[in-house]
CSV table of C-alpha atoms and ligand atoms in Angstrom, one decimal:
chain,number,residue,atom,x,y,z
Q,9,MET,CA,0.0,0.0,0.0
Q,10,ASP,CA,2.4,2.7,-1.2
Q,11,GLY,CA,2.0,6.3,-2.2
Q,12,ASN,CA,0.0,7.7,0.7
Q,13,GLY,CA,2.7,10.4,1.3
Q,14,ARG,CA,2.9,11.4,-2.3
Q,15,TRP,CA,-0.9,11.5,-2.7
Q,16,ALA,CA,-1.0,13.9,0.3
Q,17,ALA,CA,1.9,16.0,-0.9
Q,18,ALA,CA,0.3,16.6,-4.3
Q,19,ARG,CA,-2.7,18.0,-2.4
Q,20,HIS,CA,-0.7,20.1,0.1
Q,21,LEU,CA,-2.0,17.8,2.9
Q,22,PRO,CA,-0.2,16.3,5.8
Q,23,ARG,CA,1.2,12.8,5.2
Q,24,LEU,CA,-1.1,11.4,7.9
Q,25,GLU,CA,-4.1,12.6,5.9
Q,26,GLY,CA,-2.7,10.5,3.0
Q,27,HIS,CA,-2.5,7.5,5.4
Q,28,ARG,CA,-6.1,8.1,6.6
Q,29,ARG,CA,-7.4,8.3,3.0
Q,30,GLY,CA,-5.4,5.2,2.2
Q,31,ALA,CA,-7.0,3.3,5.0
Q,32,GLU,CA,-10.4,4.0,3.5
Q,33,ARG,CA,-9.4,1.9,0.5
Q,34,ILE,CA,-8.6,-1.2,2.5
Q,35,PHE,CA,-12.1,-2.6,2.9
Q,36,ASP,CA,-13.1,-1.9,-0.7
Q,37,VAL,CA,-10.3,-4.2,-1.7
Q,38,VAL,CA,-11.2,-6.8,1.0
Q,39,ASP,CA,-14.8,-6.8,-0.2
Q,40,CYS,CA,-13.6,-7.1,-3.8
Q,41,CYS,CA,-11.4,-10.1,-2.9
Q,42,ILE,CA,-14.3,-11.9,-1.1
Q,43,ASP,CA,-16.7,-11.2,-3.9
Q,44,GLN,CA,-14.3,-12.4,-6.6
Q,45,GLY,CA,-13.3,-15.6,-4.8
Q,46,VAL,CA,-9.8,-14.6,-3.7
Q,47,SER,CA,-8.8,-16.8,-0.7
Q,48,ALA,CA,-6.2,-14.6,1.0
Q,49,LEU,CA,-5.0,-11.1,0.9
Q,50,THR,CA,-1.8,-9.8,2.6
Q,51,LEU,CA,-1.6,-6.0,3.3
Q,52,PHE,CA,1.9,-4.7,3.8
Q,53,ALA,CA,0.9,-2.2,6.5
Q,54,PHE,CA,4.2,-1.4,8.3
Q,55,SER,CA,7.6,-2.8,7.4
Q,56,ALA,CA,10.4,-3.6,9.9
Q,57,GLU,CA,12.2,-0.7,8.2
Q,58,ASN,CA,9.3,1.8,8.6
Q,59,TRP,CA,10.5,2.5,12.2
Q,60,ARG,CA,13.1,4.8,10.6
Q,61,ARG,CA,10.3,7.3,9.8
Q,62,PRO,CA,9.7,10.4,12.0
Q,63,VAL,CA,8.2,9.3,15.3
Q,64,GLU,CA,5.1,11.4,14.8
Q,65,GLU,CA,4.3,9.5,11.6
Q,66,VAL,CA,5.0,6.1,13.2
Q,67,THR,CA,2.7,6.9,16.1
Q,68,GLY,CA,0.1,8.4,13.8
Q,69,LEU,CA,0.1,5.2,11.7
Q,70,PHE,CA,-0.3,3.0,14.8
Q,71,LYS,CA,-3.2,5.1,16.1
Q,72,LEU,CA,-4.8,4.9,12.6
Q,73,GLY,CA,-4.3,1.2,12.6
Q,74,GLU,CA,-6.0,0.8,16.0
Q,75,TRP,CA,-8.9,2.9,14.8
Q,76,VAL,CA,-9.3,1.1,11.5
Q,77,LEU,CA,-9.4,-2.3,13.2
Q,78,LYS,CA,-12.0,-1.1,15.8
Q,79,ALA,CA,-14.2,0.6,13.2
Q,80,ASN,CA,-14.2,-2.5,11.0
Q,81,LEU,CA,-14.4,-5.4,13.5
Q,82,ALA,CA,-18.2,-5.9,13.0
Q,83,ARG,CA,-17.7,-5.9,9.2
Q,84,LEU,CA,-14.9,-8.4,9.4
Q,85,HIS,CA,-17.0,-10.7,11.5
Q,86,ARG,CA,-20.0,-10.3,9.2
Q,87,ARG,CA,-18.0,-11.3,6.2
Q,88,LYS,CA,-16.4,-14.2,8.1
Q,89,VAL,CA,-12.9,-12.9,7.6
Q,90,ARG,CA,-10.1,-14.8,9.4
Q,91,LEU,CA,-7.4,-12.3,10.6
Q,92,LYS,CA,-3.7,-13.0,10.8
Q,93,VAL,CA,-0.6,-11.0,11.4
Q,94,ILE,CA,2.9,-11.7,10.0
Q,95,GLY,CA,5.8,-9.7,11.4
Q,96,ASP,CA,7.0,-9.1,14.9
Q,97,LEU,CA,3.8,-8.2,16.7
Q,98,GLU,CA,5.4,-8.5,20.1
Q,99,ALA,CA,7.5,-5.3,19.5
Q,100,MET,CA,4.3,-3.3,18.7
Q,101,PRO,CA,2.7,-1.1,21.4
Q,102,ASP,CA,0.0,-2.7,23.6
Q,103,PHE,CA,-2.8,-0.6,22.1
Q,104,VAL,CA,-2.1,-2.1,18.7
Q,105,LYS,CA,-1.0,-5.6,19.8
Q,106,ASN,CA,-3.8,-6.4,22.2
Q,107,PRO,CA,-6.9,-5.6,20.1
Q,108,LEU,CA,-5.2,-7.4,17.1
Q,109,LYS,CA,-4.5,-10.5,19.2
Q,110,GLN,CA,-8.1,-10.5,20.4
Q,111,ALA,CA,-9.4,-10.1,16.8
Q,112,ILE,CA,-7.1,-13.0,15.6
Q,113,THR,CA,-8.4,-15.3,18.4
Q,114,ASP,CA,-12.1,-14.3,17.7
Q,115,SER,CA,-11.8,-14.9,14.0
Q,116,ALA,CA,-9.8,-18.1,14.0
Q,117,LYS,CA,-12.6,-20.3,13.0
Q,118,HIS,CA,-13.6,-18.3,9.9
Q,119,GLU,CA,-12.4,-20.1,6.8
Q,120,ALA,CA,-13.7,-18.5,3.6
Q,121,PHE,CA,-11.2,-15.6,3.4
Q,122,THR,CA,-7.9,-14.8,5.3
Q,123,LEU,CA,-6.8,-11.2,5.7
Q,124,ILE,CA,-3.1,-11.1,6.6
Q,125,VAL,CA,-1.7,-7.9,8.0
Q,126,ALA,CA,2.1,-7.6,7.6
Q,127,LEU,CA,3.0,-5.5,10.5
Q,128,ASN,CA,6.6,-4.8,11.6
Q,129,TYR,CA,7.3,-7.4,8.9
Q,130,GLY,CA,10.5,-7.9,6.9
Q,131,ALA,CA,11.2,-11.0,4.8
Q,132,ARG,CA,14.9,-11.1,5.8
Q,133,GLN,CA,14.1,-11.0,9.5
Q,134,GLU,CA,11.5,-13.8,8.9
Q,135,ILE,CA,14.1,-15.9,7.1
Q,136,THR,CA,16.7,-15.3,9.8
Q,137,THR,CA,14.3,-16.5,12.5
Q,138,ALA,CA,13.4,-19.6,10.5
Q,139,VAL,CA,17.1,-20.4,10.0
Q,140,LYS,CA,17.8,-20.0,13.8
Q,141,ASN,CA,14.8,-22.3,14.6
Q,142,LEU,CA,15.8,-24.9,12.1
Q,143,ALA,CA,19.4,-24.8,13.4
Q,144,ALA,CA,18.2,-25.2,17.0
Q,145,GLU,CA,16.1,-28.2,16.0
Q,146,ALA,CA,19.0,-29.8,14.2
Q,147,LEU,CA,21.2,-29.3,17.3
Q,148,ALA,CA,18.6,-30.8,19.5
Q,149,GLY,CA,18.5,-33.8,17.2
Q,150,LYS,CA,14.9,-33.2,16.1
Q,151,ILE,CA,15.8,-33.0,12.4
Q,152,LYS,CA,18.8,-34.1,10.3
Q,153,PRO,CA,20.3,-31.2,8.3
Q,154,GLU,CA,20.6,-33.5,5.2
Q,155,ASN,CA,16.8,-34.1,5.4
Q,156,ILE,CA,15.9,-30.4,5.4
Q,157,GLY,CA,13.7,-29.6,2.4
Q,158,TRP,CA,11.8,-26.6,1.1
Q,159,ASP,CA,8.7,-27.7,3.0
Q,160,ASP,CA,10.6,-27.6,6.3
Q,161,ILE,CA,11.8,-24.1,5.5
Q,162,ALA,CA,8.3,-23.0,4.4
Q,163,ASN,CA,6.8,-24.4,7.7
Q,164,HIS,CA,9.2,-22.3,9.7
Q,165,LEU,CA,8.2,-19.1,7.9
Q,166,GLN,CA,5.5,-16.9,9.5
Q,167,THR,CA,3.3,-17.7,6.5
Q,168,SER,CA,3.3,-21.4,7.4
Q,169,GLY,CA,-0.1,-22.9,6.4
Q,170,LEU,CA,-0.9,-20.0,4.1
Q,171,PRO,CA,-0.8,-20.1,0.3
Q,172,ASP,CA,2.0,-18.4,-1.5
Q,173,PRO,CA,0.9,-15.2,-3.2
Q,174,ASP,CA,-0.2,-15.6,-6.8
Q,175,LEU,CA,-0.3,-11.9,-7.4
Q,176,ILE,CA,1.6,-9.0,-5.8
Q,177,ILE,CA,0.4,-5.5,-6.5
Q,178,ARG,CA,2.8,-2.6,-5.9
Q,179,THR,CA,1.1,0.8,-6.1
Q,180,SER,CA,2.5,4.3,-6.7
Q,181,GLY,CA,5.0,3.5,-9.5
Q,182,GLU,CA,7.7,1.8,-7.5
Q,183,HIS,CA,9.3,-1.3,-9.0
Q,184,ARG,CA,10.6,-3.3,-6.1
Q,185,LEU,CA,9.6,-5.8,-3.5
Q,186,SER,CA,11.1,-3.9,-0.5
Q,187,ASN,CA,11.7,-7.0,1.7
Q,188,PHE,CA,8.1,-8.3,1.2
Q,189,LEU,CA,7.5,-12.1,1.2
Q,190,LEU,CA,10.8,-12.7,-0.7
Q,191,LEU,CA,10.7,-16.5,-0.7
Q,192,GLN,CA,6.9,-16.9,-0.9
Q,193,SER,CA,6.9,-14.6,-4.0
Q,194,ALA,CA,9.1,-17.0,-6.0
Q,195,TYR,CA,6.4,-17.6,-8.6
Q,196,ALA,CA,4.1,-14.6,-7.9
Q,197,GLU,CA,3.0,-12.4,-10.8
Q,198,ILE,CA,3.8,-8.8,-10.0
Q,199,VAL,CA,1.6,-6.0,-11.2
Q,200,PHE,CA,3.0,-2.4,-10.9
Q,201,THR,CA,0.6,0.5,-11.1
Q,202,PRO,CA,1.4,4.2,-11.0
Q,203,VAL,CA,-1.8,4.8,-8.9
Q,204,HIS,CA,-1.2,6.0,-5.4
Q,205,TRP,CA,-2.8,3.8,-2.7
Q,206,PRO,CA,-5.5,6.3,-1.7
Q,207,ASP,CA,-6.7,6.2,-5.3
Q,208,PHE,CA,-6.6,2.4,-5.5
Q,209,THR,CA,-10.3,1.8,-6.0
Q,210,LYS,CA,-12.3,-1.4,-6.6
Q,211,GLU,CA,-11.9,-0.6,-10.4
Q,212,GLU,CA,-8.1,-0.4,-10.1
Q,213,PHE,CA,-8.1,-3.6,-8.2
Q,214,THR,CA,-10.2,-5.3,-10.8
Q,215,LYS,CA,-7.9,-4.0,-13.5
Q,216,ALA,CA,-4.9,-5.6,-11.7
Q,217,LEU,CA,-6.8,-8.9,-11.4
Q,218,SER,CA,-7.6,-8.9,-15.1
Q,219,GLU,CA,-3.9,-8.2,-15.9
Q,220,PHE,CA,-3.1,-11.2,-13.7
Q,221,GLY,CA,-5.6,-13.2,-15.7
Q,222,LYS,CA,-3.7,-12.5,-18.9
Q,223,ARG,CA,-0.4,-13.7,-17.6
Q,224,GLU,CA,0.9,-17.1,-18.7
Q,225,ARG,CA,2.3,-18.8,-15.6
Q,226,ARG,CA,4.8,-21.5,-16.8
Q,227,PHE,CA,6.5,-22.5,-13.5
Q,228,GLY,CA,9.6,-23.4,-15.5
Q,229,MET,CA,7.8,-25.2,-18.3
Q,230,THR,CA,7.4,-24.2,-21.9
Q,231,HIS,CA,4.4,-22.4,-23.5
Q,232,GLU,CA,3.5,-25.6,-25.4
Q,233,GLN,CA,3.5,-27.7,-22.2
Q,234,ILE,CA,1.2,-25.2,-20.4
Q,235,ASN,CA,-1.3,-25.2,-23.3
Q,236,HIS,CA,-1.3,-28.9,-23.6
Q,237,THR,CA,-2.2,-29.5,-20.0
Q,238,LYS,CA,-4.9,-26.8,-19.9
Q,239,THR,CA,-8.4,-28.1,-19.7
Q,240,PRO,CA,-10.7,-26.7,-22.4
V,28,IPE,C1,2.1,4.2,2.7
V,28,IPE,O1,2.7,5.0,1.8
V,28,IPE,C2,3.1,3.1,3.2
V,28,IPE,C3,3.0,2.9,4.7
V,28,IPE,C4,4.1,2.8,5.4
V,28,IPE,C5,1.7,2.8,5.3
V,28,IPE,P1,4.0,5.9,2.0
V,28,IPE,O2,3.9,6.6,3.3
V,28,IPE,O3,5.2,5.0,1.8
V,28,IPE,O4,3.9,6.9,0.8
V,28,IPE,P2,5.0,7.6,0.0
V,28,IPE,O5,5.9,6.5,-0.5
V,28,IPE,O6,5.7,8.6,0.9
V,28,IPE,O7,4.3,8.3,-1.1
V,29,MG,MG1,6.5,4.7,0.2
């Protein structure tokens, strides 16, 4: 969800107003996902590197996050959304951490759609923790290093049990992944749009989905193989 700051600057508004307007887009996209049969959506809300921003912006983002969750709890429940967080939630202030933990517990039995909030998340940090845990298990004799496979690594990531992303959308004209789901995105299709997040409406999301639909996903195979295996 990038471009809130630039959206605000273009209108001579404070950056936090951009974040506030950006937050209004979130549930349009969530509704769109549910209606179109998407099973999971991850929102990159706050990166492990975003702590480097001015403290007023960081605090403003956290307060906004608290408010957005509170204002949309009933809606999430009504639409049977299962909420998850990836990232270091423990390092977040209590007023963010506690209501989120409660919402995660309360929504755990919902199955149709999973909303994952990447909060204080960084893929390299996630991978480092996974490696530490695998190494500890190997030292304790629970696993043999020679038997470690991709599934073991995937099971030690915070996304364990969640599907890999099929589509990653980066808004506001940036062309990079910025430490987001680096291993899980191995075969993700990436759509870049110049639209700033506060302008990322249902229509823009639908456009990104239709661009995704036009991509040929080969997973290492040839075009001919893919077309041969396609069911008519
Ligand atoms: C939102 O957009 C990203 C968040 C951390 C919530 P930005 O704040 O990165 O917007 P730009 O890049 O300054 O335009
Ligand atoms: Mg940005």
